[in-house]
């Protein structure tokens, strides 16, 4: 999805994944919702969505999230208009309309949640003006180097290095032995003094350079409260846990650090470099806001019994169109209400739906 610019091939991958995952998942998902809701009710909550919202310890989280979305919307609309115009001139008017939603399969990501890989199409800078960090990272560093660099970064801030067990037990690369393994990066606290692990299939590119720092942010947080009794060994809330690594993210990709690692040669503060950094961060993070909000709003509605399985897909695409201006490649949300692709369950294409993990954190 990131590197192909062949619309048929992109459509094939986008649709194939959803066809393989969605319909079978839709068969069992309502049962899962029943089980979760019954657990939630035993604990005194109306449904599982209420449990998720309660965990964040913010009153009126639905309104707060909607308010934050509205705040960022003017900037999102500008970014959306720029990307749509560039995609239209790249793929042609028969694929991308001048003023409608953008077809999801053209956004350079399986879920259209980050548009960073479209930089070559969107950026006004030429290729020589844009350093290819992924290529440089892959040339200079091994997978183990990536993890070491992340560790060095945290140590340079006065935080502790990773433990011996971390290095022994973590998995950074998909093993060769065909084992059935979830490759979605995650971090785990084994609730001893020194057993903390990362599991990921690290690829030597810019994205995974960010991901390893993010995951290590979780480990640093685990280690910071490891002296506490088990019941207190948890983040202030789950959003806090995500924020640790992502806060450092902005320093990792800042010009000073990139220069320190020998990834850029100039001082990094030219107008071109600033433009590139800002555009990259915008493409990576701003579309994520509407996506996350859609993902959890959809599930809040489903948990609350407001969306029947027949409308799973229609309700999902209504949110995606409304909040993100992104459209299913073959049918509009309205056509979906009338039965187009109605047997799918496209939100199920996302790891967090299958694994039942909130996203809005
Ligand atoms: Zn995380």
PDB file of C-alpha atoms in Angstrom, residues 67 79 85 95 173 240 255:
ATOM      1  CA  UNK A  67     -14.515  19.124  20.373  1.00  0.00           C
ATOM      2  CA  UNK A  79      -4.514  18.906   4.113  1.00  0.00           C
ATOM      3  CA  UNK A  85      -5.779  17.692  -5.670  1.00  0.00           C
ATOM      4  CA  UNK A  95     -10.451   8.001 -10.002  1.00  0.00           C
ATOM      5  CA  UNK A 173      12.156  -9.763  13.713  1.00  0.00           C
ATOM      6  CA  UNK A 240      -0.967   8.245  29.104  1.00  0.00           C
ATOM      7  CA  UNK A 255      16.753  17.970  12.827  1.00  0.00           C
TER       8      UNK A 255
END
